């Protein structure tokens, strides 16, 4: 098992699936799964999606194990008030609940997920991004990164979640804490979140540099760039 970052208590299980990453990159290049149809967000199921009732697991082949005693969330970059929160400090923030749908670029959608966590708004108020910080980069324990604009992050339905359907989020789904950006394809919702960086310049993440769309709006079928 490999170590992530500096903390030997946080371990990675598995190894990066190079072939799977290559295949998905190939699909992006070929524009696979595209229907060429746009829809209004009033239509609940975005174009080219099908409903599932289970919750598929997607990762790079590595699932970090983050004990709560060693949990830390850093909020930094172009902010007035950097923060580095332990699990207890994170839980002491005001929390909220929400129900939202998941839309994965691999064409599955899952309705009515009940989440509990801390809203993006709470975190933004805590750190106070600089006036010219317009981007947010998520950094995860498995080395995964993904980027959204600050105006996409600072929405009432965007959360850092630690519960799903009333139970702690399991490790394979990014527990103890993951990002939730329900109105973008699910690859923007980083699992095993370690650090949230506020930035002046955009920086495409793991899938974005491999041909996935920078914006990722499911209703405009922004699967690939
Ligand atoms: N840290 C991390 N976050 C990640 C990923 C990953 O490989 N590592 N995969 C992304 C992708 S492509 C998807 S579709 C969702 C899958 O989340 P799930 O396994 O809980 O369904 O997580 C996203 N967040
Ligand atoms: Mo995905």
Short mmCIF file of C-alpha atoms and ligand atoms in Angstrom, two decimals:
data_model
loop_
_atom_site.label_atom_id
_atom_site.label_comp_id
_atom_site.label_asym_id
_atom_site.label_seq_id
_atom_site.Cartn_x
_atom_site.Cartn_y
_atom_site.Cartn_z
CA UNK A 1 0.00 0.00 0.00
CA UNK A 2 1.28 3.43 -0.94
CA UNK A 3 1.27 6.53 1.21
CA UNK A 4 -0.53 9.70 0.27
CA UNK A 5 1.00 13.03 1.20
CA UNK A 6 2.91 13.11 4.46
CA UNK A 7 0.63 11.16 6.76
CA UNK A 8 1.56 7.44 6.92
CA UNK A 9 -1.82 6.72 8.59
CA UNK A 10 -3.59 7.54 5.32
CA UNK A 11 -3.14 4.61 2.97
CA UNK A 12 -4.14 3.85 -0.60
CA UNK A 13 -5.67 0.52 -1.52
CA UNK A 14 -5.32 -0.74 -5.11
CA UNK A 15 -3.38 0.73 -8.01
CA UNK A 16 -4.16 3.16 -10.81
CA UNK A 17 -5.93 1.40 -13.69
CA UNK A 18 -3.84 2.80 -16.56
CA UNK A 19 -5.78 0.90 -19.23
CA UNK A 20 -9.14 2.14 -18.03
CA UNK A 21 -7.86 5.72 -17.95
CA UNK A 22 -6.53 5.31 -21.52
CA UNK A 23 -9.82 3.87 -22.76
CA UNK A 24 -11.85 6.73 -21.31
CA UNK A 25 -9.43 9.23 -22.82
CA UNK A 26 -9.91 7.44 -26.17
CA UNK A 27 -13.72 7.70 -25.81
CA UNK A 28 -13.40 11.42 -25.16
CA UNK A 29 -11.38 11.83 -28.34
CA UNK A 30 -13.94 9.89 -30.37
CA UNK A 31 -16.87 11.73 -28.80
CA UNK A 32 -18.50 8.46 -27.69
CA UNK A 33 -21.83 8.55 -25.90
CA UNK A 34 -22.79 11.89 -27.46
CA UNK A 35 -26.38 12.18 -28.66
CA UNK A 36 -26.04 15.73 -30.00
CA UNK A 37 -29.23 16.73 -28.19
CA UNK A 38 -29.54 19.64 -25.74
CA UNK A 39 -32.25 19.89 -23.11
CA UNK A 40 -33.60 22.44 -20.67
CA UNK A 41 -32.73 21.84 -17.00
CA UNK A 42 -36.51 21.63 -16.43
CA UNK A 43 -36.25 18.20 -18.04
CA UNK A 44 -35.07 16.12 -15.12
CA UNK A 45 -33.13 13.48 -17.05
CA UNK A 46 -30.36 15.09 -19.15
CA UNK A 47 -29.90 13.89 -22.76
CA UNK A 48 -28.20 10.52 -23.28
CA UNK A 49 -28.65 9.48 -19.62
CA UNK A 50 -30.44 6.42 -18.23
CA UNK A 51 -31.73 5.92 -14.72
CA UNK A 52 -30.18 3.44 -12.31
CA UNK A 53 -31.29 2.51 -8.80
CA UNK A 54 -27.95 1.24 -7.50
CA UNK A 55 -24.95 3.55 -6.99
CA UNK A 56 -22.02 2.55 -9.24
CA UNK A 57 -18.47 3.05 -7.94
CA UNK A 58 -16.00 4.85 -10.22
CA UNK A 59 -12.42 5.63 -9.34
CA UNK A 60 -8.93 5.37 -10.77
CA UNK A 61 -8.40 1.99 -9.13
CA UNK A 62 -7.21 3.47 -5.86
CA UNK A 63 -9.39 3.97 -2.79
CA UNK A 64 -7.74 5.96 0.01
CA UNK A 65 -8.45 4.98 3.59
CA UNK A 66 -8.68 8.18 5.65
CA UNK A 67 -9.11 7.57 9.40
CA UNK A 68 -11.12 10.38 11.03
CA UNK A 69 -8.32 10.89 13.57
CA UNK A 70 -6.05 11.88 10.67
CA UNK A 71 -8.64 13.74 8.61
CA UNK A 72 -7.70 17.25 7.49
CA UNK A 73 -9.30 19.63 5.03
CA UNK A 74 -7.23 22.56 3.80
CA UNK A 75 -8.92 25.61 2.30
CA UNK A 76 -6.36 27.91 0.76
CA UNK A 77 -5.07 29.77 -2.28
CA UNK A 78 -6.46 33.21 -3.12
CA UNK A 79 -8.41 33.69 0.11
CA UNK A 80 -8.34 36.18 2.99
CA UNK A 81 -8.59 33.52 5.66
CA UNK A 82 -6.90 30.18 5.04
CA UNK A 83 -8.19 27.27 7.06
CA UNK A 84 -7.05 23.76 7.89
CA UNK A 85 -9.81 21.81 9.60
CA UNK A 86 -9.70 18.63 11.65
CA UNK A 87 -12.74 16.32 11.54
CA UNK A 88 -14.09 17.84 14.78
CA UNK A 89 -13.61 21.37 13.45
CA UNK A 90 -15.32 20.46 10.20
CA UNK A 91 -18.31 18.91 12.03
CA UNK A 92 -18.60 22.05 14.17
CA UNK A 93 -19.48 24.07 11.05
CA UNK A 94 -23.21 24.57 10.40
CA UNK A 95 -24.52 21.58 8.46
CA UNK A 96 -27.50 21.13 6.21
CA UNK A 97 -29.31 18.46 4.25
CA UNK A 98 -30.40 18.28 0.65
CA UNK A 99 -31.83 15.93 -1.94
CA UNK A 100 -30.36 15.92 -5.45
CA UNK A 101 -29.72 13.80 -8.54
CA UNK A 102 -26.42 12.35 -9.77
CA UNK A 103 -25.50 12.46 -13.47
CA UNK A 104 -22.36 10.55 -14.47
CA UNK A 105 -20.69 11.11 -17.84
CA UNK A 106 -20.78 7.31 -18.39
CA UNK A 107 -24.55 7.81 -18.85
CA UNK A 108 -26.05 6.70 -15.55
CA UNK A 109 -28.18 9.00 -13.42
CA UNK A 110 -29.48 8.35 -9.93
CA UNK A 111 -32.38 10.35 -8.52
CA UNK A 112 -33.24 11.48 -4.99
CA UNK A 113 -29.98 11.13 -3.13
CA UNK A 114 -30.35 12.44 0.39
CA UNK A 115 -27.18 14.17 1.54
CA UNK A 116 -25.93 15.75 4.73
CA UNK A 117 -22.91 18.01 4.95
CA UNK A 118 -21.68 21.58 4.86
CA UNK A 119 -22.73 23.96 2.09
CA UNK A 120 -20.22 25.60 -0.23
CA UNK A 121 -21.65 28.90 0.95
CA UNK A 122 -20.53 28.18 4.54
CA UNK A 123 -16.99 27.45 3.34
CA UNK A 124 -16.88 30.52 1.10
CA UNK A 125 -17.97 32.71 4.05
CA UNK A 126 -15.29 31.10 6.20
CA UNK A 127 -12.34 31.70 3.86
CA UNK A 128 -13.52 34.83 1.96
CA UNK A 129 -12.03 34.35 -1.54
CA UNK A 130 -10.12 37.31 -3.05
CA UNK A 131 -12.21 39.51 -5.34
CA UNK A 132 -10.36 38.17 -8.40
CA UNK A 133 -10.44 34.48 -7.42
CA UNK A 134 -12.78 32.91 -9.97
CA UNK A 135 -11.83 29.24 -9.86
CA UNK A 136 -11.84 26.37 -7.41
CA UNK A 137 -9.56 23.34 -7.65
CA UNK A 138 -10.35 20.20 -5.67
CA UNK A 139 -7.42 18.01 -4.58
CA UNK A 140 -8.10 14.47 -3.38
CA UNK A 141 -6.12 11.87 -1.43
CA UNK A 142 -5.74 9.61 -4.48
CA UNK A 143 -4.01 12.38 -6.44
CA UNK A 144 -7.21 13.17 -8.38
CA UNK A 145 -7.98 16.81 -9.11
CA UNK A 146 -10.91 18.58 -10.75
CA UNK A 147 -11.82 22.21 -11.34
CA UNK A 148 -14.99 24.32 -11.30
CA UNK A 149 -15.63 28.03 -11.52
CA UNK A 150 -16.26 29.80 -8.23
CA UNK A 151 -19.78 30.73 -9.41
CA UNK A 152 -20.48 27.01 -10.05
CA UNK A 153 -19.14 26.13 -6.59
CA UNK A 154 -20.95 28.90 -4.70
CA UNK A 155 -24.45 27.48 -5.26
CA UNK A 156 -27.02 26.44 -2.64
CA UNK A 157 -27.02 22.80 -3.80
CA UNK A 158 -23.21 22.41 -3.65
CA UNK A 159 -21.99 20.63 -0.53
CA UNK A 160 -19.14 18.82 1.13
CA UNK A 161 -21.03 15.72 2.15
CA UNK A 162 -20.37 13.07 4.79
CA UNK A 163 -23.76 11.30 4.84
CA UNK A 164 -25.82 9.63 2.11
CA UNK A 165 -29.32 8.30 2.85
CA UNK A 166 -28.73 8.87 6.57
CA UNK A 167 -25.47 6.91 6.81
CA UNK A 168 -21.78 7.87 6.66
CA UNK A 169 -20.55 7.89 3.06
CA UNK A 170 -18.65 4.64 2.52
CA UNK A 171 -15.01 4.62 1.57
CA UNK A 172 -15.64 3.48 -2.02
CA UNK A 173 -17.88 6.53 -2.55
CA UNK A 174 -15.31 8.98 -1.22
CA UNK A 175 -15.92 8.87 2.52
CA UNK A 176 -15.31 10.28 4.99
CA UNK A 177 -15.87 13.47 2.97
CA UNK A 178 -16.52 14.22 -0.68
CA UNK A 179 -17.57 17.13 -2.84
CA UNK A 180 -21.08 17.25 -4.33
CA UNK A 181 -21.78 19.48 -7.35
CA UNK A 182 -25.08 17.96 -8.49
CA UNK A 183 -25.73 20.11 -11.56
CA UNK A 184 -22.45 19.12 -13.23
CA UNK A 185 -21.33 15.67 -14.39
CA UNK A 186 -20.23 13.66 -11.38
CA UNK A 187 -16.52 13.66 -12.19
CA UNK A 188 -16.53 17.25 -10.84
CA UNK A 189 -17.55 15.87 -7.42
CA UNK A 190 -14.17 14.91 -5.96
CA UNK A 191 -14.12 11.97 -3.55
CA UNK A 192 -11.74 11.78 -0.53
CA UNK A 193 -11.33 15.55 -0.55
CA UNK A 194 -8.08 16.80 0.99
CA UNK A 195 -7.77 20.37 -0.16
CA UNK A 196 -9.92 23.08 -1.76
CA UNK A 197 -7.83 25.66 -3.55
CA UNK A 198 -9.30 29.00 -4.59
CA UNK A 199 -7.46 30.32 -7.63
CA UNK A 200 -7.21 33.32 -9.93
CA UNK A 201 -6.36 31.17 -12.94
CA UNK A 202 -8.22 28.06 -14.06
CA UNK A 203 -6.34 24.75 -13.91
CA UNK A 204 -7.94 21.74 -15.65
CA UNK A 205 -7.99 18.59 -13.52
CA UNK A 206 -7.32 14.88 -14.08
CA UNK A 207 -10.10 14.19 -16.61
CA UNK A 208 -10.22 17.71 -18.01
CA UNK A 209 -6.64 17.36 -19.32
CA UNK A 210 -7.64 13.99 -20.81
CA UNK A 211 -10.37 15.33 -23.07
CA UNK A 212 -13.32 15.82 -20.72
CA UNK A 213 -15.21 19.10 -20.99
CA UNK A 214 -14.05 21.91 -18.71
CA UNK A 215 -17.62 23.03 -17.93
CA UNK A 216 -19.46 19.66 -17.64
CA UNK A 217 -23.13 20.75 -17.90
CA UNK A 218 -25.18 17.51 -18.42
CA UNK A 219 -28.15 19.35 -20.02
CA UNK A 220 -25.83 20.73 -22.71
CA UNK A 221 -24.14 17.35 -22.97
CA UNK A 222 -20.75 18.85 -22.20
CA UNK A 223 -19.11 15.43 -21.88
CA UNK A 224 -15.96 16.07 -23.90
CA UNK A 225 -14.03 19.11 -24.99
N1 LIG B 1 -10.82 11.49 -5.69
C1 LIG B 1 -11.53 11.07 -6.74
N2 LIG B 1 -12.73 11.64 -6.95
C2 LIG B 1 -13.48 11.23 -7.99
C3 LIG B 1 -13.03 10.24 -8.88
C4 LIG B 1 -11.75 9.66 -8.63
O1 LIG B 1 -11.27 8.77 -9.37
N3 LIG B 1 -11.03 10.10 -7.55
N4 LIG B 1 -13.82 9.86 -9.95
C5 LIG B 1 -14.85 10.82 -10.38
C6 LIG B 1 -15.79 10.21 -11.29
S1 LIG B 1 -15.28 9.99 -12.90
C7 LIG B 1 -17.07 9.91 -10.90
S2 LIG B 1 -18.23 9.42 -12.03
C8 LIG B 1 -17.48 9.99 -9.49
C9 LIG B 1 -17.94 8.63 -9.03
O2 LIG B 1 -18.38 8.67 -7.69
P1 LIG B 1 -18.98 7.35 -7.07
O3 LIG B 1 -17.93 6.26 -7.17
O4 LIG B 1 -19.33 7.66 -5.67
O5 LIG B 1 -20.18 6.98 -7.90
O6 LIG B 1 -16.44 10.43 -8.65
C10 LIG B 1 -15.60 11.41 -9.19
N5 LIG B 1 -14.69 11.83 -8.17
MO1 LIG B 2 -17.23 9.47 -14.11
#
